[in-house]
Amino acid sequence: MARRRINASQLRSKLRQLESNQRQAVNRYNQAVRNYNSKVRTAVNQYNQAARAHNARVRANRQRLKSELSKLASQTTARYSTFRVSVESVHDAYARYDARFGDTPEDPRHAELLDLAERESANSVAVMNALLDEGGEGQADGDELCGTTITTELSCVAPDLDARWRGAVFARSPQNPDAARHFCTSAREVFVQMLDLRAPNNEVLQAMPSCEKTQQGHPTRRAKIHYVLAKKGMAVAELEEFVQRDVENVLELFGVFNTATHGPAGRYDMHKLSAIKTRVEEGIQFLSSVVA
């Protein structure tokens, strides 16, 4: 079979074609490296930004908690003594949770919940201080009380819960003389149903037939909390105790709020209402993170 001969011009053309292909391959490789490096830099920057924001938030929560605790320690009045015991139990439970997971969480999910738990503890103490404050320090805007920072936390659990919460917010107007009863009734149901929907009685009893039960034979709130956390692989005693104490504290706050005797027509001043609003609203956000 005769060999195909090529002349010098064809050879040069072939070499130019090979060189062009090589340059294109090198360019594609370099572009891919640049794209990869750019994505890495973006990811690192986003992580660092998130880490800085998280650390700043933690520092702010810690400083706020320290400040609120110092303020509460200076209060010697016996008013709201039962609620104060609940507030202190929330902080004690947080301290034990932080001591267990604060430095090196066994599960990274604990880092997020610890951040929220610290905020919960600070909010709880802040409400206590607001209740004891007779000066109306740091007055809140009335319009602020009718808004909410809750977005999809409740609708992801059940649309009815979100609707119930919106109704509670609507009723929270300081101009409504029956605001306390309306708000407490609706908001309390939100807290109770969040657990009931994620931990139905029959499912809890089937999974844990020997769990702690009420006089009616239903799983207790503590049992439901254990069930929810166990499904997520996060059933540790310190977290369970904190969630239990935190929910109890919010529910007890409803009782304090509903029987208010301060101000005209039994209404609290704006400062107290704002603190109560923050406590309940962010309490819902914390519990939604637990049951999600």
CSV table of C-alpha atoms in Angstrom, one decimal:
chain,number,residue,atom,x,y,z
A,1,MET,CA,0.0,0.0,0.0
A,2,ALA,CA,1.5,3.3,-1.1
A,3,ARG,CA,2.2,5.9,1.6
A,4,ARG,CA,0.5,9.2,1.4
A,5,ARG,CA,3.0,12.0,0.9
A,6,ILE,CA,2.5,15.6,2.2
A,7,ASN,CA,4.4,18.6,1.1
A,8,ALA,CA,6.0,21.2,3.3
A,9,SER,CA,3.0,23.5,3.1
A,10,GLN,CA,0.7,20.8,4.3
A,11,LEU,CA,3.1,19.9,7.1
A,12,ARG,CA,3.2,23.5,8.3
A,13,SER,CA,-0.6,23.6,8.2
A,14,LYS,CA,-0.8,20.4,10.2
A,15,LEU,CA,1.6,21.7,12.8
A,16,ARG,CA,-0.2,25.0,13.1
A,17,GLN,CA,-3.5,23.1,13.7
A,18,LEU,CA,-1.8,20.9,16.4
A,19,GLU,CA,-0.4,24.0,18.1
A,20,SER,CA,-3.8,25.7,18.0
A,21,ASN,CA,-5.5,22.7,19.5
A,22,GLN,CA,-2.8,22.6,22.2
A,23,ARG,CA,-3.3,26.3,23.0
A,24,GLN,CA,-7.1,25.8,23.2
A,25,ALA,CA,-6.6,22.9,25.5
A,26,VAL,CA,-4.3,24.9,27.7
A,27,ASN,CA,-6.7,27.9,27.7
A,28,ARG,CA,-9.6,25.6,28.7
A,29,TYR,CA,-7.5,24.1,31.5
A,30,ASN,CA,-6.4,27.5,32.7
A,31,GLN,CA,-10.0,28.8,32.6
A,32,ALA,CA,-11.2,25.8,34.6
A,33,VAL,CA,-8.5,26.4,37.2
A,34,ARG,CA,-9.5,30.1,37.4
A,35,ASN,CA,-13.2,29.2,37.8
A,36,TYR,CA,-12.3,26.6,40.5
A,37,ASN,CA,-10.1,29.0,42.4
A,38,SER,CA,-12.8,31.7,42.1
A,39,LYS,CA,-15.4,29.4,43.5
A,40,VAL,CA,-13.1,28.4,46.3
A,41,ARG,CA,-12.4,32.0,47.2
A,42,THR,CA,-16.1,32.8,47.1
A,43,ALA,CA,-16.9,29.8,49.4
A,44,VAL,CA,-14.1,30.7,51.8
A,45,ASN,CA,-15.2,34.4,51.9
A,46,GLN,CA,-18.8,33.3,52.5
A,47,TYR,CA,-17.7,30.9,55.2
A,48,ASN,CA,-15.5,33.6,56.9
A,49,GLN,CA,-18.3,36.1,56.6
A,50,ALA,CA,-20.8,33.7,58.2
A,51,ALA,CA,-18.3,32.8,60.9
A,52,ARG,CA,-17.7,36.5,61.7
A,53,ALA,CA,-21.4,37.1,61.8
A,54,HIS,CA,-21.9,34.1,64.0
A,55,ASN,CA,-19.1,35.1,66.4
A,56,ALA,CA,-20.4,38.6,66.5
A,57,ARG,CA,-23.9,37.4,67.3
A,58,VAL,CA,-22.5,35.0,70.0
A,59,ARG,CA,-20.5,37.8,71.6
A,60,ALA,CA,-23.6,40.1,71.5
A,61,ASN,CA,-25.8,37.4,73.0
A,62,ARG,CA,-23.2,36.7,75.7
A,63,GLN,CA,-22.7,40.3,76.6
A,64,ARG,CA,-26.5,40.9,76.7
A,65,LEU,CA,-27.0,37.8,78.9
A,66,LYS,CA,-24.3,38.9,81.2
A,67,SER,CA,-25.8,42.4,81.4
A,68,GLU,CA,-29.3,41.2,82.0
A,69,LEU,CA,-28.1,38.8,84.7
A,70,SER,CA,-26.2,41.6,86.5
A,71,LYS,CA,-29.3,43.8,86.4
A,72,LEU,CA,-31.5,41.0,87.7
A,73,ALA,CA,-29.0,40.3,90.5
A,74,SER,CA,-29.5,43.8,91.8
A,75,GLN,CA,-33.3,43.4,92.1
A,76,THR,CA,-34.3,42.4,95.6
A,77,THR,CA,-38.1,42.7,95.2
A,78,ALA,CA,-40.2,39.6,95.8
A,79,ARG,CA,-42.6,40.4,93.0
A,80,TYR,CA,-43.0,37.7,90.3
A,81,SER,CA,-41.0,35.3,92.5
A,82,THR,CA,-42.5,32.2,90.9
A,83,PHE,CA,-41.6,33.4,87.4
A,84,ARG,CA,-38.2,34.4,88.6
A,85,VAL,CA,-37.5,30.8,89.7
A,86,SER,CA,-38.5,29.7,86.2
A,87,VAL,CA,-36.2,32.3,84.6
A,88,GLU,CA,-33.3,31.1,86.7
A,89,SER,CA,-34.0,27.5,85.8
A,90,VAL,CA,-33.8,28.4,82.1
A,91,HIS,CA,-30.4,30.0,82.7
A,92,ASP,CA,-29.1,27.1,84.8
A,93,ALA,CA,-30.2,24.6,82.1
A,94,TYR,CA,-28.5,26.7,79.4
A,95,ALA,CA,-25.3,26.8,81.5
A,96,ARG,CA,-25.3,23.0,81.7
A,97,TYR,CA,-25.9,22.7,78.0
A,98,ASP,CA,-23.1,25.1,77.2
A,99,ALA,CA,-20.7,23.3,79.5
A,100,ARG,CA,-21.4,20.1,77.7
A,101,PHE,CA,-21.2,21.4,74.1
A,102,GLY,CA,-19.9,24.9,74.1
A,103,ASP,CA,-16.3,24.2,73.2
A,104,THR,CA,-16.3,21.2,70.8
A,105,PRO,CA,-19.9,20.2,69.9
A,106,GLU,CA,-20.2,16.5,69.2
A,107,ASP,CA,-22.7,17.4,66.5
A,108,PRO,CA,-22.4,20.7,64.6
A,109,ARG,CA,-26.1,21.2,64.9
A,110,HIS,CA,-25.5,21.9,68.6
A,111,ALA,CA,-23.6,25.0,67.7
A,112,GLU,CA,-26.7,26.5,66.1
A,113,LEU,CA,-29.0,25.5,68.9
A,114,LEU,CA,-26.5,26.7,71.6
A,115,ASP,CA,-26.5,30.1,69.9
A,116,LEU,CA,-30.3,30.2,70.0
A,117,ALA,CA,-30.4,28.8,73.6
A,118,GLU,CA,-28.2,31.6,74.7
A,119,ARG,CA,-30.5,34.1,73.1
A,120,GLU,CA,-33.5,32.4,74.8
A,121,SER,CA,-31.8,32.6,78.2
A,122,ALA,CA,-31.1,36.3,77.6
A,123,ASN,CA,-34.6,37.0,76.5
A,124,SER,CA,-36.0,35.2,79.5
A,125,VAL,CA,-33.9,37.4,81.9
A,126,ALA,CA,-34.8,40.5,79.9
A,127,VAL,CA,-38.5,39.9,80.4
A,128,MET,CA,-38.0,39.5,84.1
A,129,ASN,CA,-36.1,42.7,84.3
A,130,ALA,CA,-38.8,44.5,82.1
A,131,LEU,CA,-41.6,43.2,84.4
A,132,LEU,CA,-39.7,44.6,87.4
A,133,ASP,CA,-38.9,47.9,85.7
A,134,GLU,CA,-41.4,50.6,86.8
A,135,GLY,CA,-39.8,53.4,84.8
A,136,GLY,CA,-40.9,52.3,81.3
A,137,GLU,CA,-37.2,52.4,80.3
A,138,GLY,CA,-36.6,52.3,76.5
A,139,GLN,CA,-40.1,52.7,75.3
A,140,ALA,CA,-41.1,50.7,72.2
A,141,ASP,CA,-43.0,51.9,69.2
A,142,GLY,CA,-46.6,50.7,69.2
A,143,ASP,CA,-46.5,49.8,65.6
A,144,GLU,CA,-43.6,47.4,66.3
A,145,LEU,CA,-45.8,45.3,68.5
A,146,CYS,CA,-48.1,44.5,65.6
A,147,GLY,CA,-45.3,43.1,63.3
A,148,THR,CA,-43.6,39.8,63.5
A,149,THR,CA,-40.2,38.4,62.5
A,150,ILE,CA,-41.6,34.9,62.0
A,151,THR,CA,-41.6,34.0,58.3
A,152,THR,CA,-42.0,30.3,57.4
A,153,GLU,CA,-41.1,28.7,60.7
A,154,LEU,CA,-44.7,27.8,61.6
A,155,SER,CA,-46.1,27.3,58.1
A,156,CYS,CA,-43.5,24.5,57.6
A,157,VAL,CA,-45.0,22.7,60.6
A,158,ALA,CA,-48.7,23.4,59.8
A,159,PRO,CA,-50.4,26.3,57.9
A,160,ASP,CA,-53.0,26.5,60.7
A,161,LEU,CA,-50.3,27.3,63.3
A,162,ASP,CA,-49.1,30.2,61.1
A,163,ALA,CA,-52.6,31.5,60.8
A,164,ARG,CA,-53.1,31.2,64.6
A,165,TRP,CA,-49.9,33.1,65.2
A,166,ARG,CA,-50.9,35.9,62.8
A,167,GLY,CA,-54.2,36.2,64.6
A,168,ALA,CA,-52.3,36.5,67.9
A,169,VAL,CA,-50.1,39.2,66.4
A,170,PHE,CA,-53.2,41.1,65.1
A,171,ALA,CA,-54.7,41.0,68.6
A,172,ARG,CA,-51.6,42.2,70.3
A,173,SER,CA,-52.3,45.9,69.6
A,174,PRO,CA,-51.8,48.0,72.8
A,175,GLN,CA,-55.1,49.7,72.0
A,176,ASN,CA,-57.0,46.4,72.4
A,177,PRO,CA,-58.1,46.1,76.1
A,178,ASP,CA,-58.5,42.3,75.7
A,179,ALA,CA,-55.1,41.9,74.0
A,180,ALA,CA,-53.6,39.8,76.8
A,181,ARG,CA,-56.3,37.1,76.7
A,182,HIS,CA,-56.4,36.9,72.9
A,183,PHE,CA,-52.7,36.8,72.5
A,184,CYS,CA,-52.0,34.4,75.3
A,185,THR,CA,-54.7,31.9,74.2
A,186,SER,CA,-53.5,31.8,70.6
A,187,ALA,CA,-49.8,31.9,71.3
A,188,ARG,CA,-50.1,29.2,73.9
A,189,GLU,CA,-51.8,26.9,71.4
A,190,VAL,CA,-49.0,27.5,69.0
A,191,PHE,CA,-46.4,26.3,71.5
A,192,VAL,CA,-48.5,23.2,72.5
A,193,GLN,CA,-49.4,22.2,69.0
A,194,MET,CA,-45.9,22.5,67.6
A,195,LEU,CA,-44.9,19.6,69.9
A,196,ASP,CA,-48.1,17.7,69.4
A,197,LEU,CA,-47.9,17.8,65.6
A,198,ARG,CA,-44.2,16.6,65.6
A,199,ALA,CA,-44.8,14.1,68.4
A,200,PRO,CA,-48.3,12.7,68.2
A,201,ASN,CA,-49.4,10.7,71.3
A,202,ASN,CA,-49.8,7.4,69.4
A,203,GLU,CA,-46.4,7.7,67.7
A,204,VAL,CA,-44.6,8.5,71.0
A,205,LEU,CA,-46.3,5.7,72.8
A,206,GLN,CA,-45.5,3.2,70.0
A,207,ALA,CA,-41.8,4.3,70.0
A,208,MET,CA,-41.5,4.6,73.8
A,209,PRO,CA,-44.2,2.6,75.5
A,210,SER,CA,-42.5,3.1,78.9
A,211,CYS,CA,-42.2,6.9,78.6
A,212,GLU,CA,-43.3,9.3,81.3
A,213,LYS,CA,-47.1,9.8,81.1
A,214,THR,CA,-49.7,12.2,82.3
A,215,GLN,CA,-52.6,11.2,84.6
A,216,GLN,CA,-54.6,10.8,81.4
A,217,GLY,CA,-52.1,8.3,80.0
A,218,HIS,CA,-50.7,10.7,77.4
A,219,PRO,CA,-46.9,11.2,76.9
A,220,THR,CA,-45.7,14.2,78.9
A,221,ARG,CA,-44.1,17.2,77.3
A,222,ARG,CA,-40.7,16.0,78.4
A,223,ALA,CA,-41.4,12.6,76.7
A,224,LYS,CA,-42.4,14.4,73.5
A,225,ILE,CA,-39.3,16.5,73.5
A,226,HIS,CA,-37.2,13.4,74.0
A,227,TYR,CA,-39.0,11.7,71.1
A,228,VAL,CA,-38.5,14.7,68.7
A,229,LEU,CA,-34.8,15.0,69.5
A,230,ALA,CA,-34.2,11.2,69.4
A,231,LYS,CA,-35.6,11.2,65.8
A,232,LYS,CA,-32.9,13.7,64.9
A,233,GLY,CA,-30.2,11.8,66.8
A,234,MET,CA,-29.8,14.7,69.3
A,235,ALA,CA,-31.4,13.2,72.4
A,236,VAL,CA,-28.9,14.4,75.0
A,237,ALA,CA,-30.1,15.2,78.6
A,238,GLU,CA,-28.7,18.8,78.7
A,239,LEU,CA,-30.6,19.8,75.5
A,240,GLU,CA,-33.8,18.0,76.5
A,241,GLU,CA,-33.7,19.8,79.9
A,242,PHE,CA,-33.2,23.2,78.3
A,243,VAL,CA,-36.0,22.8,75.9
A,244,GLN,CA,-38.3,21.7,78.7
A,245,ARG,CA,-37.4,24.6,80.9
A,246,ASP,CA,-37.6,27.1,78.1
A,247,VAL,CA,-41.1,26.0,77.0
A,248,GLU,CA,-42.3,26.0,80.6
A,249,ASN,CA,-40.9,29.5,81.0
A,250,VAL,CA,-42.8,30.9,78.0
A,251,LEU,CA,-46.0,29.2,79.0
A,252,GLU,CA,-45.7,30.6,82.5
A,253,LEU,CA,-45.1,34.0,81.0
A,254,PHE,CA,-48.5,33.8,79.4
A,255,GLY,CA,-50.0,33.4,82.9
A,256,VAL,CA,-48.2,36.4,84.2
A,257,PHE,CA,-49.2,38.5,81.1
A,258,ASN,CA,-52.8,37.4,81.2
A,259,THR,CA,-53.3,38.4,84.8
A,260,ALA,CA,-51.5,41.8,84.4
A,261,THR,CA,-52.6,44.5,86.7
A,262,HIS,CA,-50.2,47.3,85.6
A,263,GLY,CA,-51.3,50.3,83.6
A,264,PRO,CA,-54.8,51.4,82.6
A,265,ALA,CA,-57.3,48.6,81.9
A,266,GLY,CA,-54.7,46.1,83.1
A,267,ARG,CA,-52.4,46.8,80.1
A,268,TYR,CA,-48.6,46.7,80.3
A,269,ASP,CA,-46.5,49.7,79.1
A,270,MET,CA,-44.7,49.5,75.8
A,271,HIS,CA,-41.4,48.5,77.2
A,272,LYS,CA,-42.9,45.4,78.9
A,273,LEU,CA,-45.0,44.5,75.9
A,274,SER,CA,-41.9,44.7,73.6
A,275,ALA,CA,-39.9,42.4,75.9
A,276,ILE,CA,-42.8,39.9,76.1
A,277,LYS,CA,-43.2,40.1,72.3
A,278,THR,CA,-39.5,39.3,71.7
A,279,ARG,CA,-39.6,36.5,74.3
A,280,VAL,CA,-42.6,34.7,72.8
A,281,GLU,CA,-41.6,35.3,69.1
A,282,GLU,CA,-38.1,34.1,69.4
A,283,GLY,CA,-39.2,31.3,71.7
A,284,ILE,CA,-41.3,30.0,68.8
A,285,GLN,CA,-38.3,30.3,66.5
A,286,PHE,CA,-36.2,28.3,68.9
A,287,LEU,CA,-38.8,25.6,69.3
A,288,SER,CA,-39.3,25.4,65.5
A,289,SER,CA,-35.6,24.8,65.1
A,290,VAL,CA,-35.9,21.9,67.7
A,291,VAL,CA,-38.8,20.2,66.0
A,292,ALA,CA,-37.9,20.9,62.4
